[in-house]
XYZ file of C-alpha atoms in Angstrom:
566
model
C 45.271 -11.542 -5.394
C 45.629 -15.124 -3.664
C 45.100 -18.134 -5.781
C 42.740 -18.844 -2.786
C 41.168 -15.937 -2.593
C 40.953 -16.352 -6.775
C 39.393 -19.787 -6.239
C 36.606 -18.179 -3.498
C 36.040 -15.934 -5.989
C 35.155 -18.131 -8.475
C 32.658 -20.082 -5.992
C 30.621 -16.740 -4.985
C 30.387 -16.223 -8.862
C 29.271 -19.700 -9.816
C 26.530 -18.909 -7.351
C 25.442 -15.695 -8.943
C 21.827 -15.495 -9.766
C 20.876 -14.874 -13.565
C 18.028 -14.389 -15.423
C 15.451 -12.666 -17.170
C 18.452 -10.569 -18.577
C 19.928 -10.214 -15.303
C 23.468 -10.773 -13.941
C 23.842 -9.422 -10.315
C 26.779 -9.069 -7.906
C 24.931 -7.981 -5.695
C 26.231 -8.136 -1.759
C 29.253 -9.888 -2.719
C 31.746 -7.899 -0.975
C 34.080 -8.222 -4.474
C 37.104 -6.036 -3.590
C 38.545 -5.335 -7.204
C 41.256 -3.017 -7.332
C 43.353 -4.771 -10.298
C 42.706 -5.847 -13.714
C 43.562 -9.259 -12.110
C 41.216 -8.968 -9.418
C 38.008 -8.310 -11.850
C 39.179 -11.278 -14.558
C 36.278 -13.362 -13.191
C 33.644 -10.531 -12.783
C 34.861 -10.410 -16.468
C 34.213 -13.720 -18.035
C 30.456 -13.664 -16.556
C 29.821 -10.467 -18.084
C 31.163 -11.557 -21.518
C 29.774 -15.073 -21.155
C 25.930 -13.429 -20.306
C 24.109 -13.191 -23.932
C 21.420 -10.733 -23.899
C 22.854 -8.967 -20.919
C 19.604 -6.521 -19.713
C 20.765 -5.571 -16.178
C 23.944 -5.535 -14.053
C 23.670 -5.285 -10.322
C 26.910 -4.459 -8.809
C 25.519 -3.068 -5.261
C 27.562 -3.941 -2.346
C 30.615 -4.074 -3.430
C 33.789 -2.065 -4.073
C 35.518 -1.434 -7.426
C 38.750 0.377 -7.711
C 39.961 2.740 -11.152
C 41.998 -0.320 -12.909
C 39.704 -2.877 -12.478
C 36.550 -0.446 -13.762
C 38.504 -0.157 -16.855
C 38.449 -3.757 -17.599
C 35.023 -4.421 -16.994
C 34.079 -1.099 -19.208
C 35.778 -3.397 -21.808
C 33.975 -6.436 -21.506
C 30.578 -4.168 -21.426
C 31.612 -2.504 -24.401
C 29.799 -5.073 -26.526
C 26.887 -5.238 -24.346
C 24.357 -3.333 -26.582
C 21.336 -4.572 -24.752
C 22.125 -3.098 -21.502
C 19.186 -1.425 -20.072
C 19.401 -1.610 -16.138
C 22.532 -0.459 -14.704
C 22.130 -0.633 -10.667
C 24.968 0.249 -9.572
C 24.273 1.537 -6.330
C 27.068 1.557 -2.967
C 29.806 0.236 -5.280
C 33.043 2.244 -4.567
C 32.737 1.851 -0.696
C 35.950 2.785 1.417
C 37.484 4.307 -1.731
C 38.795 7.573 -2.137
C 36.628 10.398 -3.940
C 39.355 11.178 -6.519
C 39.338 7.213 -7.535
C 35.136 7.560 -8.492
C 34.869 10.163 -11.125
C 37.446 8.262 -13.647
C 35.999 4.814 -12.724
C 32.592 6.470 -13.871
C 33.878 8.034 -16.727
C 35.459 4.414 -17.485
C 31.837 2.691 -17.588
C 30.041 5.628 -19.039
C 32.199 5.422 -21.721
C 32.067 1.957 -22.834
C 27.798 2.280 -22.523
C 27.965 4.883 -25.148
C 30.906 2.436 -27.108
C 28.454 -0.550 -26.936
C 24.992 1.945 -27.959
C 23.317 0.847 -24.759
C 19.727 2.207 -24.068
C 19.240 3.098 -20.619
C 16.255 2.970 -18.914
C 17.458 3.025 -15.440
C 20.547 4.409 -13.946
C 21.608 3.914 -10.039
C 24.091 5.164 -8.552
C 22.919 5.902 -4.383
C 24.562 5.712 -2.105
C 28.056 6.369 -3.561
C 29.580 9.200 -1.715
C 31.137 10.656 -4.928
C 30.611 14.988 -4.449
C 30.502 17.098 -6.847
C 33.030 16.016 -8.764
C 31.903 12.631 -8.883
C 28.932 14.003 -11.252
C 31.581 14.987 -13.819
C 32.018 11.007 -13.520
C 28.999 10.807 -15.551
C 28.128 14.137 -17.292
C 28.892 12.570 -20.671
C 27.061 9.858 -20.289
C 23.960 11.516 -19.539
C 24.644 13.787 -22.429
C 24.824 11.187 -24.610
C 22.445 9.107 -26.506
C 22.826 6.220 -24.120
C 20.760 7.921 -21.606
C 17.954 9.467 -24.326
C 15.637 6.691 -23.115
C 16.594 6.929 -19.382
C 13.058 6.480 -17.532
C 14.470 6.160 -13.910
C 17.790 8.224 -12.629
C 18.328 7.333 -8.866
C 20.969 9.236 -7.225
C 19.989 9.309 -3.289
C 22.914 9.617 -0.835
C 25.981 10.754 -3.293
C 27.082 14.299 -1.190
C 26.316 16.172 -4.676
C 26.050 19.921 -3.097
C 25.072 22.676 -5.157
C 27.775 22.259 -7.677
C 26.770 19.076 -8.292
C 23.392 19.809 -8.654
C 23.893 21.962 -10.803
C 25.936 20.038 -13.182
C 23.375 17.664 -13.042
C 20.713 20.174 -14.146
C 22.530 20.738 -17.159
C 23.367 17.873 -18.159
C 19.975 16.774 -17.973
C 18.833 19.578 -20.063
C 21.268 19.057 -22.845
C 20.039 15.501 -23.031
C 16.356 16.726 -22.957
C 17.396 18.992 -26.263
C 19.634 16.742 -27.751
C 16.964 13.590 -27.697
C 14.093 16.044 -28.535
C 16.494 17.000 -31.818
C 15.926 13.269 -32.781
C 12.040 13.116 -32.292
C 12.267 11.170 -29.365
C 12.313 13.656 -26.176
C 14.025 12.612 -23.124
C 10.804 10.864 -21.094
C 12.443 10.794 -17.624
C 9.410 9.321 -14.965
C 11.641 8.593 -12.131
C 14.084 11.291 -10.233
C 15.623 10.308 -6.713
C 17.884 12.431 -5.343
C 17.446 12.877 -1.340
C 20.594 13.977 1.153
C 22.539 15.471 -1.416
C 22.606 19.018 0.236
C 21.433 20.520 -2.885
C 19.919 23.490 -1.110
C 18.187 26.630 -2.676
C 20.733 26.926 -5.887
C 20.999 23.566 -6.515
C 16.986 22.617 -6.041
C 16.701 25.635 -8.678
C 18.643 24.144 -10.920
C 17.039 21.034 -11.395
C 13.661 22.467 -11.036
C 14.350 24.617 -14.346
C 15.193 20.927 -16.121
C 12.772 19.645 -14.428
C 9.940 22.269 -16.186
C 11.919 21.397 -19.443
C 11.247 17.515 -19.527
C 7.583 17.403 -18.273
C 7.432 13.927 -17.561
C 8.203 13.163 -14.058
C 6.144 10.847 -12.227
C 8.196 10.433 -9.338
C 10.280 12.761 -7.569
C 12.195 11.965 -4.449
C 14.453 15.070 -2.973
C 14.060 14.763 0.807
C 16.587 16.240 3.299
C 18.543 18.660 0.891
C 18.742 21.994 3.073
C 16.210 23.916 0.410
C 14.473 26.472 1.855
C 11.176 28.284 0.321
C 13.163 29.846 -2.414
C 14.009 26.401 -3.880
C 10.273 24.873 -2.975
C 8.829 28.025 -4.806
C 10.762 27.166 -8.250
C 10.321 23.356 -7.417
C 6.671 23.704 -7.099
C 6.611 25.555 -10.346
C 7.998 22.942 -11.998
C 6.047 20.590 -10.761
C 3.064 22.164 -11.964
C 4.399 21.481 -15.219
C 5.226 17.589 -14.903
C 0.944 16.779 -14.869
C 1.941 12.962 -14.192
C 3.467 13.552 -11.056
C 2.339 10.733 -8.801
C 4.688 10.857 -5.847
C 6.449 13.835 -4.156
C 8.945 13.373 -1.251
C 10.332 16.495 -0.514
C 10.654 15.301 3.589
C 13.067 17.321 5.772
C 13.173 20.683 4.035
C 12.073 23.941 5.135
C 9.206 24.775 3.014
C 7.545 27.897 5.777
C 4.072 29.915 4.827
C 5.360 31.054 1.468
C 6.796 27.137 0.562
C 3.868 25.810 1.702
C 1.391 28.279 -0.213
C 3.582 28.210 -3.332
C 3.414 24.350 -3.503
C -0.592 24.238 -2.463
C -1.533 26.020 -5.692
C 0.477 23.142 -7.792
C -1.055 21.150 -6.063
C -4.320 22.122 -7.437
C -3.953 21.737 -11.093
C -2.049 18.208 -10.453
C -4.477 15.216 -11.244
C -2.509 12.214 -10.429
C -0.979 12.440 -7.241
C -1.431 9.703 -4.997
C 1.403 10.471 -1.830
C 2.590 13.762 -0.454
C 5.415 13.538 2.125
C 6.044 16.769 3.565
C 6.798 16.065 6.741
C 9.662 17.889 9.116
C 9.478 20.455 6.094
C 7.793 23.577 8.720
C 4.336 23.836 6.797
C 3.145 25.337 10.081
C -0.478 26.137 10.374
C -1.104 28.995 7.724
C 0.625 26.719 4.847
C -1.273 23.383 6.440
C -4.635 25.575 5.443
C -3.357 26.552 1.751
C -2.594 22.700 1.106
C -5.909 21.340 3.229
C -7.599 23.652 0.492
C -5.777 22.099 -2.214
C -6.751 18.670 -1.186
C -9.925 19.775 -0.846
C -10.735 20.868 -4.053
C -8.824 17.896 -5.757
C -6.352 14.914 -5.784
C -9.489 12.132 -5.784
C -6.629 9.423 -6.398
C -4.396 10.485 -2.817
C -2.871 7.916 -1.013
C -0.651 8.952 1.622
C -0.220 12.678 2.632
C 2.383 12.987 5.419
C 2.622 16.323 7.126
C 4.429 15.054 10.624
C 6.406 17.672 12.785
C 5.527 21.045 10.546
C 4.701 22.962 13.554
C 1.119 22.502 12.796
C -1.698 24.016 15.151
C -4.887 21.902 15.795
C -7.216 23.928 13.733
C -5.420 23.672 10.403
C -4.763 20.334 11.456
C -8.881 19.584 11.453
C -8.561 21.448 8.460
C -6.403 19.002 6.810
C -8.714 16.121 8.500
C -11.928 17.495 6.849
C -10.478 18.086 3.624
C -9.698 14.028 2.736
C -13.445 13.800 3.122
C -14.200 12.260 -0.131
C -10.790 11.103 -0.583
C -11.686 7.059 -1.144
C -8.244 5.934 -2.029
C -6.438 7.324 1.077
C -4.697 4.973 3.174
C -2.618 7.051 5.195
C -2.624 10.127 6.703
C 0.343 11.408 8.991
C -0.119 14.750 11.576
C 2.329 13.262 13.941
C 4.370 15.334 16.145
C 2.430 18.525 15.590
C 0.849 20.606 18.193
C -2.725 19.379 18.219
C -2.950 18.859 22.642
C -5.134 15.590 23.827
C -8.392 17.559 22.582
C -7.204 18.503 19.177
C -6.332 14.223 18.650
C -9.800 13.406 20.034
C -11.187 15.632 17.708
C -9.347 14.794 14.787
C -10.423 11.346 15.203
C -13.647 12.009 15.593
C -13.427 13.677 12.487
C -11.871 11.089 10.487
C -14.496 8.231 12.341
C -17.092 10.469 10.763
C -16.001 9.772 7.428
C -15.110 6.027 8.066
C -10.886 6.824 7.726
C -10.366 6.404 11.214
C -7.704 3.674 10.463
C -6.083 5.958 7.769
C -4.815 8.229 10.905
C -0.976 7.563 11.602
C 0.019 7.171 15.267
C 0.465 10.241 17.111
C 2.469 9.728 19.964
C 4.600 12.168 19.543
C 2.277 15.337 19.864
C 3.875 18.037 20.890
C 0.800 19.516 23.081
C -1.356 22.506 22.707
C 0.068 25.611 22.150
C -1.508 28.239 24.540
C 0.362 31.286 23.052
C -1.117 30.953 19.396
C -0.929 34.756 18.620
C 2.624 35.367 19.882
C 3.762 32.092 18.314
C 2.782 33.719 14.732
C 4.650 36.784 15.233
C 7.312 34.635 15.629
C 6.906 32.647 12.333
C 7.008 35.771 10.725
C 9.717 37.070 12.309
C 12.013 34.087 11.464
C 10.218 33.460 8.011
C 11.912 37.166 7.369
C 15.328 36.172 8.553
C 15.124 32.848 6.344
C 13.853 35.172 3.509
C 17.290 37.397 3.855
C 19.746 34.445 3.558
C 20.446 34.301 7.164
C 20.053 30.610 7.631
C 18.710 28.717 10.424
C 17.158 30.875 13.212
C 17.551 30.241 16.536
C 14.062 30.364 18.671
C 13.336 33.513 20.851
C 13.600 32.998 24.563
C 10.018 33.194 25.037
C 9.163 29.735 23.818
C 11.872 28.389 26.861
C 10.072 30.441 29.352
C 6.777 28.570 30.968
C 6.429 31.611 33.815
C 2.598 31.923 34.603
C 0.744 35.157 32.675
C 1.523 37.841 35.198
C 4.674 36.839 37.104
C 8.248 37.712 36.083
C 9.629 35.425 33.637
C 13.508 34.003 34.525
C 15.384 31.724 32.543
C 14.671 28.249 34.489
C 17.522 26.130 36.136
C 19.477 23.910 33.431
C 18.902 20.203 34.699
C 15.085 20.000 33.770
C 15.866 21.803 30.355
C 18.866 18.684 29.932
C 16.054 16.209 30.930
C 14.054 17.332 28.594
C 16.350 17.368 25.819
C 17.814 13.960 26.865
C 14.173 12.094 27.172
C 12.964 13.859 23.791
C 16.336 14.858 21.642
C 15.920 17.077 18.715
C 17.870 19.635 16.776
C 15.365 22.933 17.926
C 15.721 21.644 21.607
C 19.278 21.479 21.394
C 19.653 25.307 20.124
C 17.335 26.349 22.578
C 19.676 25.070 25.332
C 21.944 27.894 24.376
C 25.853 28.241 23.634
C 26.591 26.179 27.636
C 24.428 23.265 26.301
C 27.227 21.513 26.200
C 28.735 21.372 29.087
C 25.860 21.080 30.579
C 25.228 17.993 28.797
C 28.686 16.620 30.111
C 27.628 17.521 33.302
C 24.329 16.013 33.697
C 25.830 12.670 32.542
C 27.479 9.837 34.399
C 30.513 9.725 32.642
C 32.278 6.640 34.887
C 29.011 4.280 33.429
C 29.983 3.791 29.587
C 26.747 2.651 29.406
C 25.379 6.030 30.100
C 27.800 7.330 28.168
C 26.657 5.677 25.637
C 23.094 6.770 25.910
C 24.051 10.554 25.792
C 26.018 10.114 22.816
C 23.494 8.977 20.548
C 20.987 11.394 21.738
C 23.219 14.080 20.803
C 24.274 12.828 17.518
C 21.006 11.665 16.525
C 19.884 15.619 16.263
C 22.748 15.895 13.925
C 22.381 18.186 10.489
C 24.312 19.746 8.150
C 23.239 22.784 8.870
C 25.924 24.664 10.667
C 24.134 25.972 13.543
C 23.007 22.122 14.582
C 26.319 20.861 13.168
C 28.812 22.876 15.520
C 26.028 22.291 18.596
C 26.036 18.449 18.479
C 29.928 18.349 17.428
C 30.250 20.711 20.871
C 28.282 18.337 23.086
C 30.131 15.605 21.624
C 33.731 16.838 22.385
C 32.669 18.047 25.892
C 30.731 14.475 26.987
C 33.560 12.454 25.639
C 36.699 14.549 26.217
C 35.261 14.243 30.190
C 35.037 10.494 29.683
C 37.715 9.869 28.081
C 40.220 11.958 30.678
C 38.824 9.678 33.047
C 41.317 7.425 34.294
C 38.717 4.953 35.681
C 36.474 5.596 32.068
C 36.262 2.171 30.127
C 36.838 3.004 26.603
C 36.673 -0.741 25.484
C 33.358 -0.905 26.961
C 32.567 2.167 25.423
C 32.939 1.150 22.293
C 31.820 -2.195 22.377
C 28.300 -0.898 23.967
C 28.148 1.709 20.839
C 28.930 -0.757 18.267
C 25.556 -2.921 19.819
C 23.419 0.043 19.691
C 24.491 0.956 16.435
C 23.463 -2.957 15.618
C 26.941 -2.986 13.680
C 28.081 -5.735 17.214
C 26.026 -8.549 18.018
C 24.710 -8.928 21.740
C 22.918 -11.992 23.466
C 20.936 -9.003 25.104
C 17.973 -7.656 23.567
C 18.931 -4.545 22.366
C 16.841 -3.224 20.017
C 19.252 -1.071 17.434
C 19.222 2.518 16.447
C 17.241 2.777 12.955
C 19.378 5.727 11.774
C 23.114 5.641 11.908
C 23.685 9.243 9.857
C 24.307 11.015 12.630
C 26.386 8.840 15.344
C 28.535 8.076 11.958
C 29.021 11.946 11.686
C 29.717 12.882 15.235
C 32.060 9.300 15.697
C 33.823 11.420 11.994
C 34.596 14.430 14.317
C 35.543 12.753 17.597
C 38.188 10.368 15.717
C 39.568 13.553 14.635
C 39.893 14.701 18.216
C 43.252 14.820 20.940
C 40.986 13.220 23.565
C 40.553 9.802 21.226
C 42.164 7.063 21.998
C 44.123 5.897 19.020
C 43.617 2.384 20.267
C 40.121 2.435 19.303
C 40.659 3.150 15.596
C 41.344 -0.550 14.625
C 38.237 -1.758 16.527
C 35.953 0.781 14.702
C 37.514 0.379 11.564
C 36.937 -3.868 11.162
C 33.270 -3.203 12.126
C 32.700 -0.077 9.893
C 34.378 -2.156 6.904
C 32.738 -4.461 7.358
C 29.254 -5.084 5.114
C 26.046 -4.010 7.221
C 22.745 -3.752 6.155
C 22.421 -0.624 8.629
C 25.207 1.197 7.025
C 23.337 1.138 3.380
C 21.345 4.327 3.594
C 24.355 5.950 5.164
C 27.318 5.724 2.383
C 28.154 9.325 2.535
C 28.787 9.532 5.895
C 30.186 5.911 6.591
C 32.508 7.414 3.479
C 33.749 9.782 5.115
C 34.490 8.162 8.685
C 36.464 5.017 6.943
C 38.601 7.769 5.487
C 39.284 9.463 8.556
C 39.695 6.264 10.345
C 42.356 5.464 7.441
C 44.259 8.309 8.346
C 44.522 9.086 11.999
């Protein structure tokens, strides 16, 4: 390192905020690498008496120099808060485990007492858990309260891994008379799925003191909600359960109603985009019916919900006093299913608890058939067969009576284009992308633009929607950029203003979720068709600290490595 760079160093540290036990880094941009590089990170740590909490979010810290400041924290005894959060960005996954095994190690040296561990948003794999399966095994984490672990790419290995470690603390502590107490668990995008969600429902059953649990978009399907919601039902604190963006269907939804009933404290239920659809929206209308006096928030947006067990669900916050929000959004309730569910709500004076519900998707005239094929696909689900694609019949709007054909593409694009989601895309079939391509005007990047982040904003892991938005991607942009007329500078620069990762003196108002476009710009850097000359222009601005890359660690991860190496 510089003896400039050394000296600006020194400046951004003098003007560290301390106190109350806190030293924080936090946002710094530190790039340590070397011993050398972390010297002054060093001398604050050891010069902080009564060190409580270290904030090192934001900032990137290399094998070498995590080895020095495990040293200086291995005298640190009073360490309770370690927020360490988005700290390894841009570095390699095989460089995280053994800087985590580097800190863990000198907590247990110094005989710190967690109470809060935070590691989000550090896109560390399954492997990266090894990082820190000895520290949570160790006595160190016997008074951990709050384990936060959103964003890390864990997968089912990891979750699993994390389940037992977890559980051998839980024994270990409870050996000693003092039982691991855990209140807080985050763990949301970490494609945990069925196996893994199993996993950590069995510790969860074990510890019994959960408060909090945060799991949303993990893949789990109603296997994993049926041994989650067991567990749940034995954690009776539970105040807050985020399990948004799973696939819970009829037997999820059922399974986690009845927990639902014996739990006292529970204040917000977020199970939206989870597929509660209308028979599981009745079990859990009942369960709020016949308890949870102290709910808050209850969030069942986009579940496929019909407007009867959607009044069902309006009529059964009745006496619920405390309730300040209540989401139905995006179901299909039709104009006279929204009137009525506000004039349900207006009866009960909780008309201003009702979320916004612009994004209805309409009545559904063929209620019976639509069942048959909830059970239909709730069976394919049930045999392992992943996502199901939806029957022709729900992209056929031929009048009762007249032959049904498939109709012409364009309107079917439109409607994808105007209103972009992963179950539209599938149900444009295996020429949605080309037709895609087609329908765009690929000589205004502009457009281009447009159609891009439509697509890649339905992105998933799952593989179906995974290989269909990867698809449309290569087919729009391999026809752009063959273009010999195509502006890819343009291109780019109109993306990065979008993305809000460019400033613009026009109003553009920014995308507000960058997961996906990071994903699909992953695969298209990977491609023939880009141009090579674009790397360094999407490398200095993904590098670069963002506020909108934050949530997205995993994925911005894993496109600074491809960047790195194309």
């Amino acid at each position: 390192m510089a003896s400039e760079d050394i000296a600006k160093l020194a400046e951004s540290l003098a003007r560290t905020q301390v106190g109350g036990g806190q030293l924080s880094f936090k946002g710094k941009s530190l790039k340590l690498n070397t011993a050398e590089d972390a010297q002054e990170v060093i001398k604050e740590i050891e010069a902080f008496d009564g060190l409580e909490a270290l904030r090192f979010e934001g900032n990137t810290v290399g094998v070498e120099a995590a080895k020095v400041i495990a040293k200086a924290l291995e005298k640190k005894s009073e360490l309770k808060r370690c927020h360490w959060s988005d700290m390894f960005t841009g570095r390699l996954r095989s460089e995280i485990p053994p800087a985590l095994i580097s800190l863990g190690e000198a907590l247990i040296t110094a005989g710190a007492q967690l109470v809060e561990l935070d590691l989000s948003d550090n896109a560390f794999g399954p492997d990266g858990v090894r990082g820190f399966e000895a520290l949570l095994k160790s006595s160190a984490c016997f008074t951990l309260q709050e384990l936060k672990l959103n964003n890390c790419g864990m997968g089912i290995g990891g979750g699993k891994i994390l389940a037992a470690a977890l559980t051998e603390c839980h024994q270990k502590s409870s050996a000693l008379g003092k039982p691991l107490a855990l209140k807080v668990f985050v763990a949301g995008r970490n494609r945990l799925e069925n196996d893994g969600a199993t996993a950590l429902a069995e510790a969860f059953g074990i510890i019994g003191t959960l408060e909090e649990i945060h799991m949303p978009q993990n893949g789990i399907n109603h296997p994993g909600i049926m041994a989650l919601a067991q567990a749940f039902a034995a954690n009776a604190l539970l105040r807050i359960i985020n399990l948004n963006d799973n696939t819970f269907t009829e037997k999820g939804a059922v399974a986690m109603a009845e927990t639902l009933k014996v739990l006292r404290q529970v204040e917000v239920i977020n199970f939206g985009d989870c597929l509660v659809r209308s028979r599981g929206a009745l079990a859990i209308a009942e369960a709020v019916k016949e308890g949870l006096h102290r709910l808050k928030e209850l969030n069942l947006s986009f579940c496929e919900i019909k407007r009867d067990s959607a009044l069902a669900i309006a009529e059964a916050v009745e006496d619920k006093s405390e309730l300040e929000k209540l989401d139905l959004n995006g179901n299909t309730l039709g104009e006279e299913g929204c009137e009525q569910l506000q004039e349900i709500l207006e009866g009960f004076s909780m008309a201003h608890t009702l979320a916004s519900l612009s994004d209805d998707e309409g009545d559904d005239e063929e209620e019976e058939e639509d069942e048959e094929e909830e059970e239909e696909e709730e069976e394919e689900l049930e045999r392992g067969q992943g996502e199901v694609t939806p029957t022709p019949t729900k992209l056929l709007d031929a009048p009762v009576g007249e032959p049904t054909s498939v109709p012409c593409s364009p309107p079917d694009i439109s409607t994808f284009l105007a209103f972009p989601s992963p179950e539209k895309l599938l149900r444009l079939g295996p020429k949605s992308s080309v037709l895609i391509a087609q329908q765009t005007d690929t000589s205004d990047p502009e457009k281009v633009v447009s159609a891009f982040l439509k697509v890649s904003s339905v992105f998933k892991d799952e593989l179906a929607v995974k290989t269909a938005v990867q698809e449309a991607v290569d087919a729009l942009m391999k026809k752009a950029f063959d273009s010999a007329t195509f502006n890819s500078n343009a291109f780019i620069t109109r993306l990065l203003i979008h993305m809000g990762l460019l400033k613009s003196e026009d109003k553009i108002k920014a995308i507000p979720n960058l997961y996906g476009p990071l994903m699909a710009l992953n695969h298209m850097a990977q491609q023939d068709y880009f141009p090579k000359a674009l790397t360094p222009i999407l490398l200095a601005f993904v590098t670069k600290p963002n506020r909108a890359l934050e949530s997205c660690s995993l994925a911005r991860h894993n496109l600074l490595q491809t960047l790195h190496h194309v």
